[in-house]
XYZ file of N, CA and C in Angstrom:
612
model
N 70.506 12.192 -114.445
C 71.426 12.273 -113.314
C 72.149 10.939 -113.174
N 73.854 11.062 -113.168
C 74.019 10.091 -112.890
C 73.954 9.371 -111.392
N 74.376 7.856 -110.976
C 74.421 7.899 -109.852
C 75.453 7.368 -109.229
N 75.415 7.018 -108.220
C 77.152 6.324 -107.306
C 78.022 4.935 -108.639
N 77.155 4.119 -108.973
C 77.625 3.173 -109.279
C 78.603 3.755 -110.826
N 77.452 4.549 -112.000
C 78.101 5.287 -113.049
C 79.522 6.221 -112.691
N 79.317 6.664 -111.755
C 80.183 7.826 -110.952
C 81.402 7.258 -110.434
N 81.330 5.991 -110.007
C 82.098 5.308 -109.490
C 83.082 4.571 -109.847
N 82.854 4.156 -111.038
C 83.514 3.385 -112.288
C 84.436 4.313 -113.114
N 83.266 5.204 -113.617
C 84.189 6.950 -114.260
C 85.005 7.113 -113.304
N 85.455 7.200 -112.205
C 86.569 7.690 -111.154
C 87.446 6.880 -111.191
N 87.308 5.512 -110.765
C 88.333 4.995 -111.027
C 88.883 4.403 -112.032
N 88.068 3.786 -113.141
C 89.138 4.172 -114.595
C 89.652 5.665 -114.586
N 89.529 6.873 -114.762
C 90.167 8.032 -114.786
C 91.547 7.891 -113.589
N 91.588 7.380 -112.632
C 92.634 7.143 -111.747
C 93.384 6.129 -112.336
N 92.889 5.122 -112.360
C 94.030 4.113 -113.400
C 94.840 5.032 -114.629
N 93.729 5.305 -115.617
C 94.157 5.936 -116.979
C 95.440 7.308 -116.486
N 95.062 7.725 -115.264
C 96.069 8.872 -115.046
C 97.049 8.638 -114.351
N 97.162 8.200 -113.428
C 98.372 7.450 -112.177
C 99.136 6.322 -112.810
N 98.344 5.163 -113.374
C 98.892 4.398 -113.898
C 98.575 2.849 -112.969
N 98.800 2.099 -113.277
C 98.898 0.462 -112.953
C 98.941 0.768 -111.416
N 98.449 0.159 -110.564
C 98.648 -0.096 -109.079
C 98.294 0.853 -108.619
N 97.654 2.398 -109.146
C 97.352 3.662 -109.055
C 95.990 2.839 -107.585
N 95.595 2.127 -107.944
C 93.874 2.099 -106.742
C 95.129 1.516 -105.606
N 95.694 0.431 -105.241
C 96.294 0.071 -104.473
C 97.439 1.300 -103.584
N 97.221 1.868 -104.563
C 98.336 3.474 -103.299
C 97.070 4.178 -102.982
N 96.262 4.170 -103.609
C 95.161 5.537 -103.239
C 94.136 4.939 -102.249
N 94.096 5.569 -100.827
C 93.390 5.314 -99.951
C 91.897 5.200 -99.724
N 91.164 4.773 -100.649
C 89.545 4.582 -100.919
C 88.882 3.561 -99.678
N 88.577 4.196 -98.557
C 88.177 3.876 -97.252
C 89.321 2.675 -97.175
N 90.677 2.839 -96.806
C 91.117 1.914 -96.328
C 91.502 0.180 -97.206
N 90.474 0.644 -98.303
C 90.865 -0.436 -99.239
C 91.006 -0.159 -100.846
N 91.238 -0.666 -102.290
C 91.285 -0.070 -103.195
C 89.802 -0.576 -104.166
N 89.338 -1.159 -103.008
C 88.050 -1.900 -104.601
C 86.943 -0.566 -104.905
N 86.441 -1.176 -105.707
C 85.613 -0.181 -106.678
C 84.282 -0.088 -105.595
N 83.817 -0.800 -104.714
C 82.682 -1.028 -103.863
C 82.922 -0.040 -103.217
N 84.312 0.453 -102.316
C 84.527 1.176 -101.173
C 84.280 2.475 -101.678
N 84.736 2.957 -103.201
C 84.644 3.745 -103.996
C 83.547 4.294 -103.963
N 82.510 3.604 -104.490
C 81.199 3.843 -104.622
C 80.671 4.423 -103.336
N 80.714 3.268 -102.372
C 80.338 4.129 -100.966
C 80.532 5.506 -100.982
N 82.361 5.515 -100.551
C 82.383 6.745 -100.714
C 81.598 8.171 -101.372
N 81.572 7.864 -102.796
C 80.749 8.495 -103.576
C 79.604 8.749 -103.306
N 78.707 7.627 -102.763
C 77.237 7.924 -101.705
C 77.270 8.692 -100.873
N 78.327 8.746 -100.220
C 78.132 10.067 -99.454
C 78.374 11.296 -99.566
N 79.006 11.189 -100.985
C 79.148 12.857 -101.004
C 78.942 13.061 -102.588
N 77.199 12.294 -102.732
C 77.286 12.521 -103.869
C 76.821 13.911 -104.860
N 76.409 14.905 -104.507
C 76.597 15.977 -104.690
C 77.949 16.755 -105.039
N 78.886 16.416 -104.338
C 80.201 16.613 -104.946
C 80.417 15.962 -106.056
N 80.269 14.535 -106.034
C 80.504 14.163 -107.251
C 79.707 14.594 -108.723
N 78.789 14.529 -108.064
C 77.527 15.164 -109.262
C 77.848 16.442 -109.717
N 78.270 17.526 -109.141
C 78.951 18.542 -109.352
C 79.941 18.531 -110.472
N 80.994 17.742 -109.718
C 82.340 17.930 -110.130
C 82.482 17.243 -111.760
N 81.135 16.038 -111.392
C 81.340 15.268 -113.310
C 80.220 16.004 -114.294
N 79.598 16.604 -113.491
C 78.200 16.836 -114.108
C 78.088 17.771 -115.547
N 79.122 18.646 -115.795
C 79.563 19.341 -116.820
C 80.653 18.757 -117.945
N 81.195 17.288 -117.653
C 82.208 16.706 -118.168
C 81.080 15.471 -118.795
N 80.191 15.252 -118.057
C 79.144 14.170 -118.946
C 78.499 14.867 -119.468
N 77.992 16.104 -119.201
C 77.380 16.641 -120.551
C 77.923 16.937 -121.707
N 79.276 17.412 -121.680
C 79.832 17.742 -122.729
C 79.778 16.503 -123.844
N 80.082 15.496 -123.360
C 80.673 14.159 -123.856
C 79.153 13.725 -124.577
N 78.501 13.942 -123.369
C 76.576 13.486 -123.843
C 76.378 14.695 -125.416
N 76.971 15.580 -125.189
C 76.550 16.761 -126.668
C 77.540 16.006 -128.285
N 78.308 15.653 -127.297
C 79.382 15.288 -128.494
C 78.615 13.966 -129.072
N 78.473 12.948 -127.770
C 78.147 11.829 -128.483
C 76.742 11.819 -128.874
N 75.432 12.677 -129.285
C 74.372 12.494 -129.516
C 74.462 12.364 -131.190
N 75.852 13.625 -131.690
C 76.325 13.473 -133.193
C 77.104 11.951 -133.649
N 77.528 10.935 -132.585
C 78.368 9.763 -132.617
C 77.755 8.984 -134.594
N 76.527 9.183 -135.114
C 76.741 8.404 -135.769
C 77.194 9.335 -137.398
N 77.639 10.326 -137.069
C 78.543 11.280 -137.980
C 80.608 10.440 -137.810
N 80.768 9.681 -138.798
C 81.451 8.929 -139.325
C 83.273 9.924 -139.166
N 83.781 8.828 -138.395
C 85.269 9.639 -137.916
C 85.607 9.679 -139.436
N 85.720 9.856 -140.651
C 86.159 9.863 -141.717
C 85.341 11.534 -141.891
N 84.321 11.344 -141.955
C 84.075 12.881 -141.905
C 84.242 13.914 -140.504
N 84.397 13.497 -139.642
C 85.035 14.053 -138.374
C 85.541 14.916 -138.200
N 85.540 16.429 -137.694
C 86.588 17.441 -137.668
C 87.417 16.965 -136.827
N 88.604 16.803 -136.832
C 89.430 16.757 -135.479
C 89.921 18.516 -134.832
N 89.705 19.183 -135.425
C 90.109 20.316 -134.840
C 89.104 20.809 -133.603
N 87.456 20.739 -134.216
C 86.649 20.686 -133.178
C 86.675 19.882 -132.372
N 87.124 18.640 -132.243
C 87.042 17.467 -131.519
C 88.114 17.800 -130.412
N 89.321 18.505 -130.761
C 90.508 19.135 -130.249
C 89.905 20.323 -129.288
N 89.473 21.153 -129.833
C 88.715 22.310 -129.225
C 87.594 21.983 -127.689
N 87.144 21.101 -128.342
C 86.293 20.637 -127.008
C 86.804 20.201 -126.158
N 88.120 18.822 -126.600
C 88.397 18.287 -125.482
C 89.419 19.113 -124.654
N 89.806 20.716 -124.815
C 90.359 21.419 -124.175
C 89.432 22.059 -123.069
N 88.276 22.037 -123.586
C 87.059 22.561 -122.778
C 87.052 21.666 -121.482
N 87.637 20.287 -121.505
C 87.411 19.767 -120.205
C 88.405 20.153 -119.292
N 89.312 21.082 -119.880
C 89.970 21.884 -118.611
C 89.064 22.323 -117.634
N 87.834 23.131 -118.117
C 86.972 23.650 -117.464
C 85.848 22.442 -116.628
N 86.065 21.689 -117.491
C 84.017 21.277 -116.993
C 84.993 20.670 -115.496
N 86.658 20.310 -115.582
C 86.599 18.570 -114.786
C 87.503 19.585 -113.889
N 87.544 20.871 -113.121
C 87.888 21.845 -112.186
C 87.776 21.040 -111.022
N 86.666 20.667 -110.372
C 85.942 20.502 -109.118
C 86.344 18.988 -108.850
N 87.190 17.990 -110.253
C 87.099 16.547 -109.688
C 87.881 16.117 -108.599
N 89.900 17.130 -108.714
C 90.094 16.760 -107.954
C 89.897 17.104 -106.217
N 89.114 18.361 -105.854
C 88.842 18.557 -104.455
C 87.642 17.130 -104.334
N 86.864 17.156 -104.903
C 85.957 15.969 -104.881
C 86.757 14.691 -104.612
N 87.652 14.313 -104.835
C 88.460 12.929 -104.760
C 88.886 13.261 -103.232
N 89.447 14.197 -103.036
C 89.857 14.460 -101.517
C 88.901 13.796 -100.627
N 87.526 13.747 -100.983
C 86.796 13.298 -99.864
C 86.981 11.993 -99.292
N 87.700 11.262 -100.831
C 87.732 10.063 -100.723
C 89.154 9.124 -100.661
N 89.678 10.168 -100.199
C 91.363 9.968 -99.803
C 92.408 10.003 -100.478
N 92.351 10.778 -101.438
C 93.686 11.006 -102.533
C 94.484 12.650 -101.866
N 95.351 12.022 -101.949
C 96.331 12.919 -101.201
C 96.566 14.506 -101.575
N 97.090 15.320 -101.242
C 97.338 16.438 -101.334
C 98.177 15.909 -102.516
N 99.247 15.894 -102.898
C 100.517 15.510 -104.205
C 99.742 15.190 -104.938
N 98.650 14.187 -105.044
C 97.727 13.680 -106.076
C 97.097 14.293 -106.394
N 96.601 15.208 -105.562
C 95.596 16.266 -106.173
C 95.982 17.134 -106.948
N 97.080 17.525 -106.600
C 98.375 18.854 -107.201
C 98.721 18.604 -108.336
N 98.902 17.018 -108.869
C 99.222 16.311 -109.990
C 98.069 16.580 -111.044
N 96.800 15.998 -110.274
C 95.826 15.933 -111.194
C 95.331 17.297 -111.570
N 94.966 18.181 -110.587
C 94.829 19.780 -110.695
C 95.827 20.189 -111.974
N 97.240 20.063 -111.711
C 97.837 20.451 -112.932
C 97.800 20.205 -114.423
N 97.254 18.346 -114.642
C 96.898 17.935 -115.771
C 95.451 18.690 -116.753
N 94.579 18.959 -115.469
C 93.238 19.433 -115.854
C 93.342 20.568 -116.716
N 94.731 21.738 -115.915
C 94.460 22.917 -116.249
C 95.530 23.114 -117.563
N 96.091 21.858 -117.652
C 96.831 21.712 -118.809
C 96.894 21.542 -120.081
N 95.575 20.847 -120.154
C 94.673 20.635 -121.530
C 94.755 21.791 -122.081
N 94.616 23.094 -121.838
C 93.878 24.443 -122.362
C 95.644 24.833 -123.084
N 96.604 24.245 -122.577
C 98.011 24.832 -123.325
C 98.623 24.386 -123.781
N 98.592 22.866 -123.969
C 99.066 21.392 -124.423
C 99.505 22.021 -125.483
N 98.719 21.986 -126.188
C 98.711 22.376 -127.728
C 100.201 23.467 -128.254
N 99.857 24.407 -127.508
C 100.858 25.288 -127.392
C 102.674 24.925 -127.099
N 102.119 24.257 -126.299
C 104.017 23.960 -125.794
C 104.166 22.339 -126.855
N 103.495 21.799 -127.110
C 103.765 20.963 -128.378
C 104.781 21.596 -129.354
N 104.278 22.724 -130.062
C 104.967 23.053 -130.777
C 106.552 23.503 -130.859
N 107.180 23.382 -129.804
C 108.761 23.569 -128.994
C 109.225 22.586 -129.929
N 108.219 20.995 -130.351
C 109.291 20.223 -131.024
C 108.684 20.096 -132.330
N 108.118 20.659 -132.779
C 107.898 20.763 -134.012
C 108.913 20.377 -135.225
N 109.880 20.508 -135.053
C 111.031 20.164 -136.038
C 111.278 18.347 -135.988
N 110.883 17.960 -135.261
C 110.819 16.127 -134.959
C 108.800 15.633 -135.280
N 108.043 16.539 -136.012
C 107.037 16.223 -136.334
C 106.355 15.880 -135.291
N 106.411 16.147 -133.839
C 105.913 15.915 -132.598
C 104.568 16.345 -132.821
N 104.212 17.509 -133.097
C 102.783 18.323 -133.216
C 101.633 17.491 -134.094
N 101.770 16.976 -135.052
C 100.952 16.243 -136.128
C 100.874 14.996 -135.272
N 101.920 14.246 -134.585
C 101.531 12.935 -134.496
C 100.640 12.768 -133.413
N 101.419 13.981 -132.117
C 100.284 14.119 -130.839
C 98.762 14.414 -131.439
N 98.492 15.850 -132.044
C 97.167 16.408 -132.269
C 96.605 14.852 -132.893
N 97.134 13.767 -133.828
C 96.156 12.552 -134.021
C 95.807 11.583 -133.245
N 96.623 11.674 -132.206
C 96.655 10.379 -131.027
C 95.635 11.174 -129.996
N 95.596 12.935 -129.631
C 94.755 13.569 -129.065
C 93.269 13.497 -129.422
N 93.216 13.434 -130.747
C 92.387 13.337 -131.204
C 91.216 11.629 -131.397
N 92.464 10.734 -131.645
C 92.217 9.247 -131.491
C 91.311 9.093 -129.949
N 92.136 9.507 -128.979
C 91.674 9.238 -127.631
C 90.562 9.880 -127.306
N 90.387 11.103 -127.968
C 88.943 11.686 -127.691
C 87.840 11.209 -128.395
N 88.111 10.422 -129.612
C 87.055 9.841 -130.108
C 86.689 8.453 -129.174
N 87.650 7.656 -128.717
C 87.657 6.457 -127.953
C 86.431 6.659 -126.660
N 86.985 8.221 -125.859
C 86.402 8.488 -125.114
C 84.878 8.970 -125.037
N 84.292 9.543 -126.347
C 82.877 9.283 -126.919
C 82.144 8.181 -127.438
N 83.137 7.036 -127.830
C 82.602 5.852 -127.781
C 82.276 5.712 -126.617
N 83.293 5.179 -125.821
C 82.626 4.690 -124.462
C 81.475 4.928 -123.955
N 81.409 6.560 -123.994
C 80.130 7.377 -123.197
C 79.283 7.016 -124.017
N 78.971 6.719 -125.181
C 78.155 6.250 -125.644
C 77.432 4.928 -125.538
N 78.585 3.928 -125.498
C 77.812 2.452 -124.616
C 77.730 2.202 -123.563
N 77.781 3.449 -122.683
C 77.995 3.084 -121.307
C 78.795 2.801 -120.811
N 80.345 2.768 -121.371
C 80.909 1.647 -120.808
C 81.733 2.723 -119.628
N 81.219 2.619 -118.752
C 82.104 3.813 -117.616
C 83.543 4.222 -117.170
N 83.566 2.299 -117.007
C 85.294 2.027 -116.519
C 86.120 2.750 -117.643
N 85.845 2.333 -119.065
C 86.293 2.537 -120.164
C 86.735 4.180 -120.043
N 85.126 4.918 -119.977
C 85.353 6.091 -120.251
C 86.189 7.223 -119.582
N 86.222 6.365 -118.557
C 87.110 6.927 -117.457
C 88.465 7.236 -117.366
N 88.819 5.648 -117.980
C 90.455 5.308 -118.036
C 91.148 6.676 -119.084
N 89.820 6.608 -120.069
C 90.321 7.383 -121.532
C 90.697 8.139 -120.994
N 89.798 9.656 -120.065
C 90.311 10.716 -119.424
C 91.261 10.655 -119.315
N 91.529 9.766 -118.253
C 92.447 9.839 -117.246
C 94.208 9.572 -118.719
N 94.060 8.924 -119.260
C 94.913 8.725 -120.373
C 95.385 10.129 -120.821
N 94.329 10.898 -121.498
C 94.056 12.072 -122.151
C 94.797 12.849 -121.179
N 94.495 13.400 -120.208
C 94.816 13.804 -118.915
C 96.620 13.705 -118.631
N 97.009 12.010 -118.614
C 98.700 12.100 -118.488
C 99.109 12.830 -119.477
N 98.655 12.481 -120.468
C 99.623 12.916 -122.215
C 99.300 14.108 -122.110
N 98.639 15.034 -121.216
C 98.969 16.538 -121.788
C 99.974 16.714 -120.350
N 99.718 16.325 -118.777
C 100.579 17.100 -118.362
C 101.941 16.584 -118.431
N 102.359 15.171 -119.035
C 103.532 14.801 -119.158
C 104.320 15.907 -120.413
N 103.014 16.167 -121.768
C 104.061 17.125 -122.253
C 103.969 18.564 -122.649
N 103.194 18.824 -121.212
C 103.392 19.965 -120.702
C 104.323 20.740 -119.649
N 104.746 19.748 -119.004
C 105.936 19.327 -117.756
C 106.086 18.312 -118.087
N 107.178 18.304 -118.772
C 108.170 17.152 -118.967
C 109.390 17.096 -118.039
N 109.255 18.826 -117.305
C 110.926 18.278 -116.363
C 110.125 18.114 -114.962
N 108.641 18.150 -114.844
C 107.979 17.872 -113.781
C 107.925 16.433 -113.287
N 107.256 16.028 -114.414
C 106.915 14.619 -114.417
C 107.454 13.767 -115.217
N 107.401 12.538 -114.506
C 107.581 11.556 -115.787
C 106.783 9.762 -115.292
N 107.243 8.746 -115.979
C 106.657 7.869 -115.718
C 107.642 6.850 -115.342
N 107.367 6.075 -113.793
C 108.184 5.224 -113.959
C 108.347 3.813 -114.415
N 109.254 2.746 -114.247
C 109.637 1.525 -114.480
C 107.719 0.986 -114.584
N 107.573 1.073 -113.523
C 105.956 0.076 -113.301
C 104.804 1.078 -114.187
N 105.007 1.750 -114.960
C 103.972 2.696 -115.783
C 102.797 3.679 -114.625
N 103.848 3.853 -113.433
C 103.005 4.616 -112.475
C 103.661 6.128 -112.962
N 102.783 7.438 -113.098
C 103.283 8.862 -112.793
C 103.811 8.760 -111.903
N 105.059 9.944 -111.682
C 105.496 10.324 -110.859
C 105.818 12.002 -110.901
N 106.028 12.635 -109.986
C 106.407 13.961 -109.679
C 108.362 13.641 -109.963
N 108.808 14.109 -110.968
C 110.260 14.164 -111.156
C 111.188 15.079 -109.857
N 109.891 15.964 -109.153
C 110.670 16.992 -108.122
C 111.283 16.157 -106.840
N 110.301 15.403 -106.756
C 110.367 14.793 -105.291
C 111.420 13.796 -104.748
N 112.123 13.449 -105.818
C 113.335 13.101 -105.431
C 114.209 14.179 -105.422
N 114.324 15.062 -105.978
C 114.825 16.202 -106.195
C 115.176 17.246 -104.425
N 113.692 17.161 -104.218
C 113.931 17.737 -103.206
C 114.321 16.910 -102.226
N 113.610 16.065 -101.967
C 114.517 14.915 -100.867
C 116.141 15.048 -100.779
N 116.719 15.147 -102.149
C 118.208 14.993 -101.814
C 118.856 16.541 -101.076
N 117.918 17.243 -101.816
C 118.126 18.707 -101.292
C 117.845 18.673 -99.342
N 116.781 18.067 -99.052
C 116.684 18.148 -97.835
C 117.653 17.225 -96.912
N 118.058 16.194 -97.367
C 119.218 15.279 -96.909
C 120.258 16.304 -97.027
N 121.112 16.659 -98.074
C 122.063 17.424 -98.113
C 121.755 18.669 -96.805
N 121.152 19.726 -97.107
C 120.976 20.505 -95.765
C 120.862 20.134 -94.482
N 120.469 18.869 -94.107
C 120.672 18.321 -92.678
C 122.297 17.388 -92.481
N 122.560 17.048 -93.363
C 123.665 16.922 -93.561
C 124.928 17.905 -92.798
């Protein structure tokens, strides 16, 4: 079982790796962005959290028990296959973050990335004629091995960020006219200016 402190680290690297740079400083973690307040948080509702990671560290724990089977002999297709599976295991993370003050939009963001993994693959192939498909499936694949390292030395923050990495690169090109990234390497929702002007114009 993990506990607040493991739990705590995995969350917020995965928030960095997905939001981007300054991602803890917007996100309301009791009022402040450090990793301590985090943790708290997490103490108290750690059953949610335990929940919500508890099928996403096992997976990673199955993968990495094979870790000293050599990325040269490596399937990447299985490696691909699984890490679509964390569409499923990582369902429950973002209502779980809610507890701890990530916004409705953030959640909507991250909810969409989760369930995005499972089709990535699929809408890749739109650019197939610019060799898009081969270079993503190796960099998909790169990052999922990165991300079994980590879990393997413990290293939490690490393993976290990876997700959260893994996580942008499918829903950025899965919604590409959704999202994009801005100037400061923060996500953004591409709509929301969108609609803003729409709502200015009508009061207008």
């Amino acid at each position: 079982v993990y506990g607040s402190a493991e739990l705590a680290n995995t969350t917020a690297g995965m928030i960095l790796g997905f939001f981007g740079q300054g991602a803890a400083m917007d996100l309301d973690f009791g009022n402040t962005s450090s990793h301590i307040d985090l943790q708290s948080c997490i103490s108290r509702n750690m059953k949610y959290f335990q929940r919500a990671w508890g099928m996403t560290m096992f997976l990673f724990g199955v993968k990495a028990a094979g870790i000293k089977q050599s990325i040269q002999t490596a399937d990447p297709a299985n490696d691909l296959q699984i890490a679509s599976v964390l569409g499923v295991t990582m369902m429950e993370t973002p209502s779980a973050l809610e507890k701890c003050g990530i916004t409705k939009e953030q959640q909507s963001m991250l909810m969409e990335a989760i369930t995005s993994l499972d089709t990535s693959s699929v809408h890749a192939h739109l650019d197939l004629s610019k060799g898009y498909v081969k270079q993503t499936e190796e960099q998909r694949w790169a990052d999922f091995q990165e991300c079994v390292q980590a879990w393997s030395s413990f290293r939490w923050f690490t393993f976290g960020q990876g997700l959260g990495r893994m996580l942008r690169e499918s829903v950025l090109r899965v919604y590409p006219q959704k999202y994009g990234v801005d100037a400061g390497g923060m996500l953004r929702s591409e709509l929301q200016p969108q609609l803003a002007r729409g709502r200015a114009a009508a009061a207008s």
